[in-house]
Structure formats: C-alpha cells, structure tokens
C-alpha cells in the first residue's frame, strides 16, 4: 500500500469519526419538545428527524459503532505509517499512535 492511500484512510477515518461523534451529540442534545412541535407543523426536517428517532436506541447504536470503527481505522492507518514509513519500533508506535 502506498503512503498516500494510508494517509487518505487516516484522514477519511478522522472526518467520519467527527461526523459520527457530532451525530451522537446531536441526538442527545435534541429538544424533544421542539421536534414534536415541528412535526405537528409538518416541517420536513422535523418529520425526517422524528422518523429517525422512532428507534432512538438503534440510532445511537449506529453512531457509536460508526465512531468506534472510524477511530479504529484511523489509529490503524497512523500505526501503519509509523511502523513502515517512519521506521519506528512496535513499542514506539504504540506510544505515538
């Protein structure tokens, strides 16, 4: 694998980790009253969000799994870069990654 591919995986993993973390925070901070009122007024965004949160535990599970998977991918890509291109030992890689 080229270093550019691994570096791209690290950045994509970091960006998607931020996305999933933000989605999780948004689900926890969402005002249920405003969502309910928006759905009653037929606001398309509120209706879409209410439909998504019909299964709130499922939505939180997906965001948590996505966050953990992306963190794993990012850490693995950085560790691969450190061991193969920076020529660090396994112990040094564990410390830095």
CSV table of N, CA and C in Angstrom, one decimal:
chain,number,residue,atom,x,y,z
A,1,UNK,N,0.8,-1.2,0.0
A,1,UNK,CA,0.0,0.0,0.0
A,1,UNK,C,0.9,1.2,0.0
A,2,UNK,N,0.5,2.2,-0.7
A,2,UNK,CA,1.3,3.5,-0.8
A,2,UNK,C,0.9,4.3,0.4
A,3,UNK,N,1.9,5.2,0.8
A,3,UNK,CA,1.7,6.1,1.9
A,3,UNK,C,0.5,7.0,1.7
A,4,UNK,N,0.3,7.4,0.5
A,4,UNK,CA,-0.8,8.3,0.2
A,4,UNK,C,-2.2,7.7,0.4
A,5,UNK,N,-2.3,6.4,0.1
A,5,UNK,CA,-3.6,5.7,0.4
A,5,UNK,C,-3.8,5.6,1.9
A,6,UNK,N,-2.8,5.2,2.6
A,6,UNK,CA,-2.9,5.0,4.0
A,6,UNK,C,-3.2,6.4,4.7
A,7,UNK,N,-2.5,7.4,4.2
A,7,UNK,CA,-2.8,8.8,4.8
A,7,UNK,C,-4.2,9.2,4.5
A,8,UNK,N,-4.7,8.9,3.3
A,8,UNK,CA,-6.1,9.2,2.9
A,8,UNK,C,-7.1,8.5,3.8
A,9,UNK,N,-6.8,7.2,4.1
A,9,UNK,CA,-7.6,6.4,5.0
A,9,UNK,C,-7.7,7.0,6.4
A,10,UNK,N,-6.5,7.5,6.9
A,10,UNK,CA,-6.4,8.1,8.2
A,10,UNK,C,-7.3,9.4,8.2
A,11,UNK,N,-7.2,10.2,7.2
A,11,UNK,CA,-8.0,11.5,7.2
A,11,UNK,C,-9.5,11.2,7.0
A,12,UNK,N,-9.8,10.3,6.1
A,12,UNK,CA,-11.2,10.0,6.0
A,12,UNK,C,-11.8,9.4,7.3
A,13,UNK,N,-11.0,8.5,7.9
A,13,UNK,CA,-11.5,7.9,9.2
A,13,UNK,C,-11.6,9.0,10.2
A,14,UNK,N,-10.8,10.0,10.3
A,14,UNK,CA,-10.9,11.1,11.2
A,14,UNK,C,-12.1,11.9,10.9
A,15,UNK,N,-12.3,12.2,9.7
A,15,UNK,CA,-13.5,13.0,9.3
A,15,UNK,C,-14.8,12.3,9.6
A,16,UNK,N,-14.9,11.0,9.3
A,16,UNK,CA,-16.1,10.3,9.6
A,16,UNK,C,-16.3,10.1,11.1
A,17,UNK,N,-15.2,9.9,11.8
A,17,UNK,CA,-15.3,9.8,13.3
A,17,UNK,C,-15.9,11.1,13.9
A,18,UNK,N,-15.5,12.3,13.3
A,18,UNK,CA,-16.0,13.5,13.8
A,18,UNK,C,-17.5,13.6,13.4
A,19,UNK,N,-17.9,13.1,12.2
A,19,UNK,CA,-19.3,13.1,11.8
A,19,UNK,C,-20.1,12.3,12.8
A,20,UNK,N,-19.7,11.1,13.1
A,20,UNK,CA,-20.5,10.2,13.9
A,20,UNK,C,-20.5,10.7,15.4
A,21,UNK,N,-19.4,11.3,15.8
A,21,UNK,CA,-19.5,11.9,17.2
A,21,UNK,C,-20.4,13.1,17.3
A,22,UNK,N,-20.4,13.9,16.2
A,22,UNK,CA,-21.4,15.0,16.2
A,22,UNK,C,-22.8,14.6,16.1
A,23,UNK,N,-23.1,13.5,15.4
A,23,UNK,CA,-24.4,13.0,15.3
A,23,UNK,C,-24.9,12.4,16.6
A,24,UNK,N,-24.0,11.8,17.3
A,24,UNK,CA,-24.3,11.3,18.7
A,24,UNK,C,-24.6,12.4,19.6
A,25,UNK,N,-23.8,13.4,19.6
A,25,UNK,CA,-24.1,14.6,20.5
A,25,UNK,C,-25.4,15.3,20.1
A,26,UNK,N,-25.6,15.4,18.8
A,26,UNK,CA,-26.9,16.0,18.4
A,26,UNK,C,-28.1,15.2,18.8
A,27,UNK,N,-28.0,13.8,18.8
A,27,UNK,CA,-29.2,13.0,19.3
A,27,UNK,C,-29.4,13.3,20.8
A,28,UNK,N,-28.3,13.4,21.5
A,28,UNK,CA,-28.5,13.6,23.0
A,28,UNK,C,-29.0,15.0,23.3
A,29,UNK,N,-28.6,16.0,22.5
A,29,UNK,CA,-29.0,17.4,22.8
A,29,UNK,C,-30.2,17.8,22.2
A,30,UNK,N,-30.9,17.0,21.4
A,30,UNK,CA,-32.0,17.4,20.6
A,30,UNK,C,-33.2,17.7,21.6
A,31,UNK,N,-33.9,18.8,21.4
A,31,UNK,CA,-35.0,19.2,22.2
A,31,UNK,C,-36.2,18.4,21.6
A,32,UNK,N,-36.7,17.5,22.5
A,32,UNK,CA,-37.8,16.6,22.0
A,32,UNK,C,-39.1,17.4,21.9
A,33,UNK,N,-39.3,18.5,22.7
A,33,UNK,CA,-40.5,19.3,22.5
A,33,UNK,C,-40.5,20.1,21.2
A,34,UNK,N,-39.3,20.7,20.9
A,34,UNK,CA,-39.3,21.4,19.6
A,34,UNK,C,-39.4,20.5,18.4
A,35,UNK,N,-38.9,19.2,18.5
A,35,UNK,CA,-39.1,18.2,17.5
A,35,UNK,C,-40.5,17.9,17.3
A,36,UNK,N,-41.2,17.7,18.4
A,36,UNK,CA,-42.6,17.3,18.4
A,36,UNK,C,-43.5,18.4,17.8
A,37,UNK,N,-43.2,19.7,18.2
A,37,UNK,CA,-43.9,20.8,17.6
A,37,UNK,C,-43.7,21.0,16.1
A,38,UNK,N,-42.4,20.8,15.7
A,38,UNK,CA,-42.1,20.9,14.3
A,38,UNK,C,-42.8,19.8,13.5
A,39,UNK,N,-42.8,18.6,14.1
A,39,UNK,CA,-43.5,17.5,13.4
A,39,UNK,C,-45.0,17.8,13.2
A,40,UNK,N,-45.6,18.4,14.3
A,40,UNK,CA,-47.0,18.8,14.2
A,40,UNK,C,-47.3,19.8,13.1
A,41,UNK,N,-46.3,20.7,12.9
A,41,UNK,CA,-46.4,21.8,11.9
A,41,UNK,C,-46.0,21.3,10.5
A,42,UNK,N,-45.7,20.0,10.4
A,42,UNK,CA,-45.3,19.4,9.1
A,42,UNK,C,-44.0,19.9,8.5
A,43,UNK,N,-43.1,20.3,9.4
A,43,UNK,CA,-41.8,20.7,8.9
A,43,UNK,C,-41.0,19.5,8.4
A,44,UNK,N,-40.6,19.5,7.2
A,44,UNK,CA,-39.9,18.3,6.6
A,44,UNK,C,-38.7,17.8,7.4
A,45,UNK,N,-37.9,18.7,7.9
A,45,UNK,CA,-36.7,18.3,8.7
A,45,UNK,C,-37.2,17.7,10.0
A,46,UNK,N,-38.2,18.2,10.6
A,46,UNK,CA,-38.6,17.7,11.9
A,46,UNK,C,-39.3,16.3,11.7
A,47,UNK,N,-40.0,16.2,10.6
A,47,UNK,CA,-40.6,14.8,10.3
A,47,UNK,C,-39.5,13.8,10.0
A,48,UNK,N,-38.5,14.2,9.3
A,48,UNK,CA,-37.4,13.2,9.0
A,48,UNK,C,-36.7,12.8,10.3
A,49,UNK,N,-36.4,13.8,11.1
A,49,UNK,CA,-35.7,13.5,12.4
A,49,UNK,C,-36.6,12.7,13.3
A,50,UNK,N,-37.9,13.0,13.4
A,50,UNK,CA,-38.8,12.2,14.2
A,50,UNK,C,-38.9,10.7,13.8
A,51,UNK,N,-38.8,10.5,12.4
A,51,UNK,CA,-38.9,9.2,11.9
A,51,UNK,C,-37.6,8.5,12.2
A,52,UNK,N,-36.4,9.2,12.2
A,52,UNK,CA,-35.1,8.6,12.5
A,52,UNK,C,-35.1,8.2,14.0
A,53,UNK,N,-35.7,9.0,14.9
A,53,UNK,CA,-35.6,8.8,16.3
A,53,UNK,C,-36.8,7.9,16.8
A,54,UNK,N,-37.6,7.4,15.9
A,54,UNK,CA,-38.5,6.3,16.3
A,54,UNK,C,-37.8,5.2,17.0
A,55,UNK,N,-36.6,4.9,16.5
A,55,UNK,CA,-35.8,3.9,17.1
A,55,UNK,C,-34.5,4.5,17.6
A,56,UNK,N,-34.7,5.3,18.7
A,56,UNK,CA,-33.6,6.0,19.2
A,56,UNK,C,-32.4,5.1,19.7
A,57,UNK,N,-32.7,4.0,20.4
A,57,UNK,CA,-31.5,3.2,20.7
A,57,UNK,C,-30.8,2.7,19.5
A,58,UNK,N,-31.5,2.4,18.4
A,58,UNK,CA,-30.8,1.9,17.2
A,58,UNK,C,-30.0,3.0,16.6
A,59,UNK,N,-30.5,4.3,16.6
A,59,UNK,CA,-29.7,5.4,16.0
A,59,UNK,C,-28.5,5.6,16.8
A,60,UNK,N,-28.6,5.5,18.2
A,60,UNK,CA,-27.4,5.7,19.0
A,60,UNK,C,-26.4,4.6,18.8
A,61,UNK,N,-26.9,3.4,18.6
A,61,UNK,CA,-26.0,2.2,18.4
A,61,UNK,C,-25.2,2.4,17.1
A,62,UNK,N,-25.9,2.9,16.0
A,62,UNK,CA,-25.2,3.1,14.8
A,62,UNK,C,-24.2,4.1,14.9
A,63,UNK,N,-24.5,5.2,15.6
A,63,UNK,CA,-23.5,6.3,15.7
A,63,UNK,C,-22.3,5.9,16.6
A,64,UNK,N,-22.6,5.1,17.6
A,64,UNK,CA,-21.4,4.6,18.5
A,64,UNK,C,-20.6,3.6,17.7
A,65,UNK,N,-21.2,2.7,17.0
A,65,UNK,CA,-20.4,1.8,16.2
A,65,UNK,C,-19.6,2.5,15.1
A,66,UNK,N,-20.2,3.5,14.5
A,66,UNK,CA,-19.5,4.2,13.4
A,66,UNK,C,-18.3,5.0,14.0
A,67,UNK,N,-18.5,5.6,15.2
A,67,UNK,CA,-17.4,6.3,15.8
A,67,UNK,C,-16.3,5.4,16.2
A,68,UNK,N,-16.6,4.2,16.8
A,68,UNK,CA,-15.6,3.3,17.2
A,68,UNK,C,-14.8,2.7,16.0
A,69,UNK,N,-15.6,2.3,14.9
A,69,UNK,CA,-15.0,1.8,13.7
A,69,UNK,C,-14.0,2.8,13.1
A,70,UNK,N,-14.5,4.0,13.0
A,70,UNK,CA,-13.6,5.1,12.3
A,70,UNK,C,-12.4,5.4,13.2
A,71,UNK,N,-12.5,5.3,14.5
A,71,UNK,CA,-11.4,5.5,15.4
A,71,UNK,C,-10.4,4.4,15.2
A,72,UNK,N,-10.9,3.2,15.1
A,72,UNK,CA,-10.0,2.0,14.8
A,72,UNK,C,-9.3,2.1,13.5
A,73,UNK,N,-10.0,2.5,12.5
A,73,UNK,CA,-9.4,2.7,11.1
A,73,UNK,C,-8.3,3.8,11.2
A,74,UNK,N,-8.6,4.9,11.8
A,74,UNK,CA,-7.6,6.0,11.9
A,74,UNK,C,-6.4,5.6,12.6
A,75,UNK,N,-6.6,4.9,13.8
A,75,UNK,CA,-5.4,4.5,14.6
A,75,UNK,C,-4.6,3.5,13.8
A,76,UNK,N,-5.3,2.5,13.2
A,76,UNK,CA,-4.5,1.5,12.4
A,76,UNK,C,-3.7,2.1,11.3
A,77,UNK,N,-4.3,3.1,10.6
A,77,UNK,CA,-3.6,3.7,9.5
A,77,UNK,C,-2.4,4.5,10.0
A,78,UNK,N,-2.6,5.2,11.1
A,78,UNK,CA,-1.4,6.0,11.6
A,78,UNK,C,-0.3,5.1,12.1
A,79,UNK,N,-0.7,4.0,12.8
A,79,UNK,CA,0.3,3.0,13.2
A,79,UNK,C,1.0,2.4,12.1
A,80,UNK,N,0.3,2.1,11.0
A,80,UNK,CA,0.9,1.5,9.8
A,80,UNK,C,2.0,2.5,9.2
A,81,UNK,N,1.6,3.8,9.2
A,81,UNK,CA,2.5,4.8,8.7
A,81,UNK,C,3.7,4.9,9.6
A,82,UNK,N,3.5,4.9,10.9
A,82,UNK,CA,4.7,5.0,11.8
A,82,UNK,C,5.6,3.8,11.7
A,83,UNK,N,5.1,2.6,11.6
A,83,UNK,CA,6.0,1.4,11.5
A,83,UNK,C,6.7,1.3,10.2
A,84,UNK,N,5.9,1.5,9.1
A,84,UNK,CA,6.5,1.3,7.8
A,84,UNK,C,7.2,2.4,7.1
A,85,UNK,N,6.8,3.7,7.4
A,85,UNK,CA,7.5,4.8,6.8
A,85,UNK,C,8.3,5.7,7.7
A,86,UNK,N,8.0,5.7,9.0
A,86,UNK,CA,8.8,6.4,9.9
A,86,UNK,C,9.8,5.5,10.6
A,87,UNK,N,9.7,4.2,10.3
A,87,UNK,CA,10.7,3.2,10.8
A,87,UNK,C,10.7,3.2,12.3
A,88,UNK,N,9.6,3.4,13.0
A,88,UNK,CA,9.5,3.3,14.5
A,88,UNK,C,9.3,1.8,14.9
A,89,UNK,N,9.8,1.5,16.1
A,89,UNK,CA,9.6,0.1,16.6
A,89,UNK,C,8.1,0.0,17.0
A,90,UNK,N,7.7,-1.2,17.3
A,90,UNK,CA,6.4,-1.5,17.7
A,90,UNK,C,6.0,-0.8,19.0
A,91,UNK,N,6.9,-0.7,19.9
A,91,UNK,CA,6.7,0.0,21.2
A,91,UNK,C,6.6,1.5,21.0
A,92,UNK,N,7.4,2.0,20.1
A,92,UNK,CA,7.3,3.5,19.8
A,92,UNK,C,6.0,3.8,19.1
A,93,UNK,N,5.6,2.9,18.2
A,93,UNK,CA,4.3,3.1,17.5
A,93,UNK,C,3.2,3.1,18.5
A,94,UNK,N,3.2,2.2,19.5
A,94,UNK,CA,2.1,2.2,20.4
A,94,UNK,C,2.0,3.5,21.2
A,95,UNK,N,3.2,4.0,21.6
A,95,UNK,CA,3.2,5.3,22.3
A,95,UNK,C,2.7,6.4,21.5
A,96,UNK,N,3.1,6.5,20.3
A,96,UNK,CA,2.7,7.7,19.4
A,96,UNK,C,1.4,7.6,18.8
A,97,UNK,N,0.9,6.4,18.5
A,97,UNK,CA,-0.4,6.2,17.8
A,97,UNK,C,-1.4,6.1,18.9
